[in-house]
Coordinates of C-alpha atoms in Angstrom, one line a residue:
Chain A
G1 CA 70.2 -119.8 36.1
N2 CA 71.4 -123.1 37.4
S3 CA 74.3 -124.9 35.6
V4 CA 76.6 -127.8 36.1
T5 CA 80.1 -128.1 34.5
Q6 CA 81.9 -131.4 34.6
M7 CA 85.2 -132.4 33.1
E8 CA 85.2 -133.4 29.5
G9 CA 85.8 -137.0 28.7
P10 CA 86.5 -139.5 27.8
V11 CA 88.6 -140.7 30.7
T12 CA 90.5 -144.0 30.2
L13 CA 92.1 -145.7 33.2
S14 CA 93.7 -149.0 34.1
E15 CA 92.1 -151.2 36.7
E16 CA 93.0 -150.1 40.3
A17 CA 93.8 -146.6 39.2
F18 CA 92.6 -143.5 41.2
L19 CA 89.6 -141.7 39.7
T20 CA 88.6 -138.1 39.9
I21 CA 85.9 -136.5 37.9
N22 CA 85.5 -132.8 38.5
C23 CA 82.2 -131.1 38.9
T24 CA 81.4 -127.4 39.6
Y25 CA 78.0 -125.8 39.8
T26 CA 76.3 -122.4 39.6
A27 CA 73.0 -122.1 41.5
T28 CA 71.1 -119.7 43.8
G29 CA 70.3 -120.8 47.3
Y30 CA 71.4 -124.2 48.6
P31 CA 71.0 -126.9 46.0
S32 CA 71.1 -130.6 46.5
L33 CA 73.9 -132.3 44.5
F34 CA 73.9 -135.7 42.8
W35 CA 76.1 -138.1 40.9
Y36 CA 74.2 -140.4 38.5
V37 CA 75.8 -143.3 36.6
Q38 CA 74.6 -144.7 33.2
Y39 CA 75.9 -148.2 32.3
P40 CA 75.9 -149.1 28.6
G41 CA 72.4 -149.5 27.3
E42 CA 70.7 -148.7 30.6
G43 CA 69.0 -145.8 32.3
L44 CA 70.4 -143.6 34.9
Q45 CA 71.0 -144.8 38.5
L46 CA 71.7 -142.6 41.5
L47 CA 75.2 -143.2 42.6
L48 CA 75.4 -140.8 45.6
K49 CA 74.0 -137.5 46.8
A50 CA 74.6 -134.6 49.3
T51 CA 72.0 -132.2 50.4
K52 CA 74.0 -129.6 52.3
A53 CA 77.5 -128.0 52.5
D54 CA 80.3 -130.3 53.8
D55 CA 78.1 -133.4 53.4
K56 CA 79.9 -136.4 51.9
G57 CA 78.0 -138.8 49.7
S58 CA 79.4 -142.3 49.3
N59 CA 78.4 -145.5 47.6
K60 CA 80.2 -148.5 46.0
G61 CA 83.6 -147.0 46.9
F62 CA 82.8 -143.7 45.2
E63 CA 82.8 -140.5 47.3
A64 CA 82.0 -136.8 46.7
T65 CA 82.0 -133.9 49.1
Y66 CA 79.7 -130.9 48.8
R67 CA 82.0 -127.8 48.9
K68 CA 80.1 -124.6 49.0
E69 CA 83.2 -122.4 49.1
T70 CA 84.4 -123.8 45.8
T71 CA 80.9 -124.7 44.5
S72 CA 82.3 -128.2 43.7
F73 CA 81.2 -131.8 44.0
H74 CA 84.1 -133.8 42.6
L75 CA 83.7 -137.6 42.3
E76 CA 86.5 -139.8 43.5
K77 CA 87.2 -143.5 43.8
G78 CA 90.5 -144.9 45.1
S79 CA 90.6 -148.1 42.9
V80 CA 88.5 -148.4 39.8
Q81 CA 87.3 -151.7 38.3
V82 CA 86.4 -152.7 34.8
S83 CA 82.8 -152.8 35.9
D84 CA 82.9 -149.1 36.7
S85 CA 83.0 -148.3 33.0
A86 CA 80.0 -146.0 32.4
V87 CA 78.9 -142.4 31.8
Y88 CA 78.9 -140.3 35.0
F89 CA 76.6 -137.3 35.4
C90 CA 76.8 -134.6 38.0
A91 CA 73.5 -132.9 38.7
L92 CA 71.9 -130.4 40.9
R93 CA 68.4 -129.6 42.1
R94 CA 67.8 -126.2 43.5
G95 CA 66.2 -126.5 46.9
G96 CA 62.7 -125.2 47.5
G97 CA 60.1 -123.7 45.3
S98 CA 58.3 -125.5 42.4
N99 CA 61.3 -126.0 40.3
Y100 CA 61.5 -129.8 40.4
K101 CA 63.9 -130.4 37.6
L102 CA 67.4 -131.8 37.8
T103 CA 70.1 -129.8 35.9
F104 CA 72.7 -132.2 34.5
G105 CA 76.3 -131.8 33.4
K106 CA 77.2 -133.1 30.0
G107 CA 78.4 -136.4 31.3
T108 CA 81.9 -138.0 31.5
L109 CA 82.5 -141.3 29.8
L110 CA 84.8 -143.5 31.9
T111 CA 86.5 -146.6 30.4
V112 CA 88.5 -148.9 32.7
N113 CA 90.8 -151.3 31.0
P114 CA 92.0 -154.6 32.7
Chain B
D1 CA 59.4 -155.3 40.6
T2 CA 60.5 -152.5 38.2
A3 CA 60.2 -149.1 39.8
V4 CA 59.9 -147.0 36.7
S5 CA 59.1 -148.7 33.4
Q6 CA 58.8 -147.4 29.9
T7 CA 57.4 -148.9 26.7
P8 CA 58.5 -149.5 24.1
K9 CA 62.3 -149.8 24.6
Y10 CA 63.0 -149.2 21.0
L11 CA 60.9 -147.3 18.5
V12 CA 61.8 -147.0 14.8
T13 CA 59.5 -144.9 12.6
Q14 CA 59.4 -142.7 9.6
M15 CA 59.3 -138.9 9.4
G16 CA 55.8 -137.5 9.7
N17 CA 54.4 -140.3 11.8
D18 CA 52.8 -139.9 15.2
K19 CA 54.0 -142.1 18.1
S20 CA 53.5 -142.5 21.8
I21 CA 55.8 -143.6 24.6
K22 CA 54.3 -144.8 27.9
C23 CA 55.7 -144.5 31.4
E24 CA 54.6 -146.1 34.7
Q25 CA 56.0 -145.9 38.2
N26 CA 55.0 -148.1 41.1
L27 CA 56.9 -146.1 43.8
G28 CA 53.9 -144.0 44.9
H29 CA 55.7 -140.8 43.8
D30 CA 53.7 -137.7 43.1
T31 CA 56.0 -136.2 40.4
M32 CA 57.1 -137.5 37.0
Y33 CA 59.4 -136.2 34.3
W34 CA 60.4 -136.6 30.7
Y35 CA 64.1 -136.1 29.8
K36 CA 65.7 -136.2 26.3
Q37 CA 69.2 -137.5 25.8
D38 CA 70.9 -136.6 22.6
S39 CA 73.5 -138.5 20.7
K40 CA 76.3 -136.8 22.8
K41 CA 74.6 -138.1 26.0
F42 CA 73.4 -134.6 27.0
L43 CA 70.3 -134.8 29.2
K44 CA 67.7 -132.1 29.2
I45 CA 64.4 -131.9 31.0
M46 CA 61.3 -131.7 28.8
F47 CA 58.3 -131.8 31.1
S48 CA 57.5 -132.3 34.7
Y49 CA 54.1 -133.2 36.2
N50 CA 53.2 -133.0 39.9
N51 CA 49.9 -134.7 40.9
K52 CA 48.9 -134.8 37.3
E53 CA 49.5 -131.1 36.8
L54 CA 52.1 -129.7 34.5
I55 CA 54.9 -128.0 36.4
I56 CA 57.7 -127.6 34.0
N57 CA 57.4 -127.2 30.2
E58 CA 60.8 -126.4 28.8
T59 CA 61.1 -125.0 25.3
V60 CA 59.8 -128.1 23.6
P61 CA 58.0 -128.0 20.3
N62 CA 54.3 -128.3 20.7
R63 CA 54.4 -131.5 18.6
F64 CA 55.3 -133.0 21.9
S65 CA 52.3 -133.5 24.2
P66 CA 52.6 -135.2 27.6
K67 CA 49.5 -136.7 29.3
S68 CA 49.2 -137.8 32.8
P69 CA 46.0 -139.9 33.4
D70 CA 47.0 -140.5 37.0
K71 CA 49.9 -140.0 39.3
A72 CA 51.5 -143.3 38.3
H73 CA 51.5 -142.6 34.6
L74 CA 53.1 -140.0 32.3
N75 CA 52.8 -140.7 28.6
L76 CA 54.5 -138.7 25.8
H77 CA 52.9 -138.3 22.4
I78 CA 54.8 -136.9 19.5
N79 CA 53.1 -135.7 16.3
S80 CA 54.7 -135.3 12.9
L81 CA 58.0 -136.8 13.9
E82 CA 61.2 -135.2 12.5
L83 CA 64.7 -136.6 12.1
G84 CA 65.9 -134.4 15.0
D85 CA 63.6 -136.1 17.4
S86 CA 65.9 -139.2 17.3
A87 CA 67.2 -139.6 20.8
V88 CA 66.7 -141.6 23.9
Y89 CA 63.8 -140.5 26.1
F90 CA 63.9 -141.1 29.8
C91 CA 61.0 -141.0 32.2
A92 CA 61.7 -140.4 35.9
S93 CA 59.8 -140.0 39.1
S94 CA 60.3 -138.5 42.5
Q95 CA 58.4 -137.7 45.7
E96 CA 58.5 -134.0 46.3
G97 CA 58.8 -132.7 49.8
G98 CA 61.5 -135.2 50.7
P99 CA 64.9 -134.2 51.9
S100 CA 66.7 -134.7 48.6
Y101 CA 64.1 -135.1 45.9
E102 CA 65.9 -138.1 44.5
Q103 CA 64.7 -139.0 41.0
Y104 CA 64.4 -142.6 39.8
F105 CA 64.8 -143.2 36.1
G106 CA 63.3 -145.6 33.7
P107 CA 65.4 -147.7 31.3
G108 CA 64.8 -145.3 28.4
T109 CA 63.2 -145.5 25.0
R110 CA 65.5 -145.2 22.0
L111 CA 63.5 -143.4 19.2
T112 CA 64.9 -143.5 15.7
V113 CA 63.2 -141.4 13.0
T114 CA 64.2 -142.3 9.4

């Protein structure tokens, strides 16, 4: 079946540090890949997405590239801010068919200190 | 305007009670979902409805009964609440057939069973 593995947290960084959160997946076919962010006390928001191999999703300074050869979708940001403190979820949705669900990783808590 | 809304935001109740959570989306989407987030932030699909028809029913106890009166609403009724039902429940919606099946999430309902 489909699965998503992301690095265990928590991750604690100082402001302006470089961020990488690793995400690898297992899926049949050609899934779409997503990063969602959950700020404290809020619901999930889509951060970025990629729908085919070699696509790069980007938003708010975050980037992730869909790597089919390594089945990975690592999240990066060159310079984090305190406001980036949140839980980040990698997710996939298998393309096609009637399976409409998202399969999530376990989430990575990021804390950015001033 | 709120895209996906849920009521109530907080729900505290005793074991054995029956309770409902309501969800509404004003995005014109044809598919709605319920997810459960446990205390470790792990997110898991519970149900999915497409055009008011049940598409996904994961291994959820039959004490949980979703109801979709129309495409814009998906309510969750829980009978005989148990301590283990304490969690945050998220509603989401999407438009199937699109290029990435992006899901939009509500703010969540924190259910506490005492």
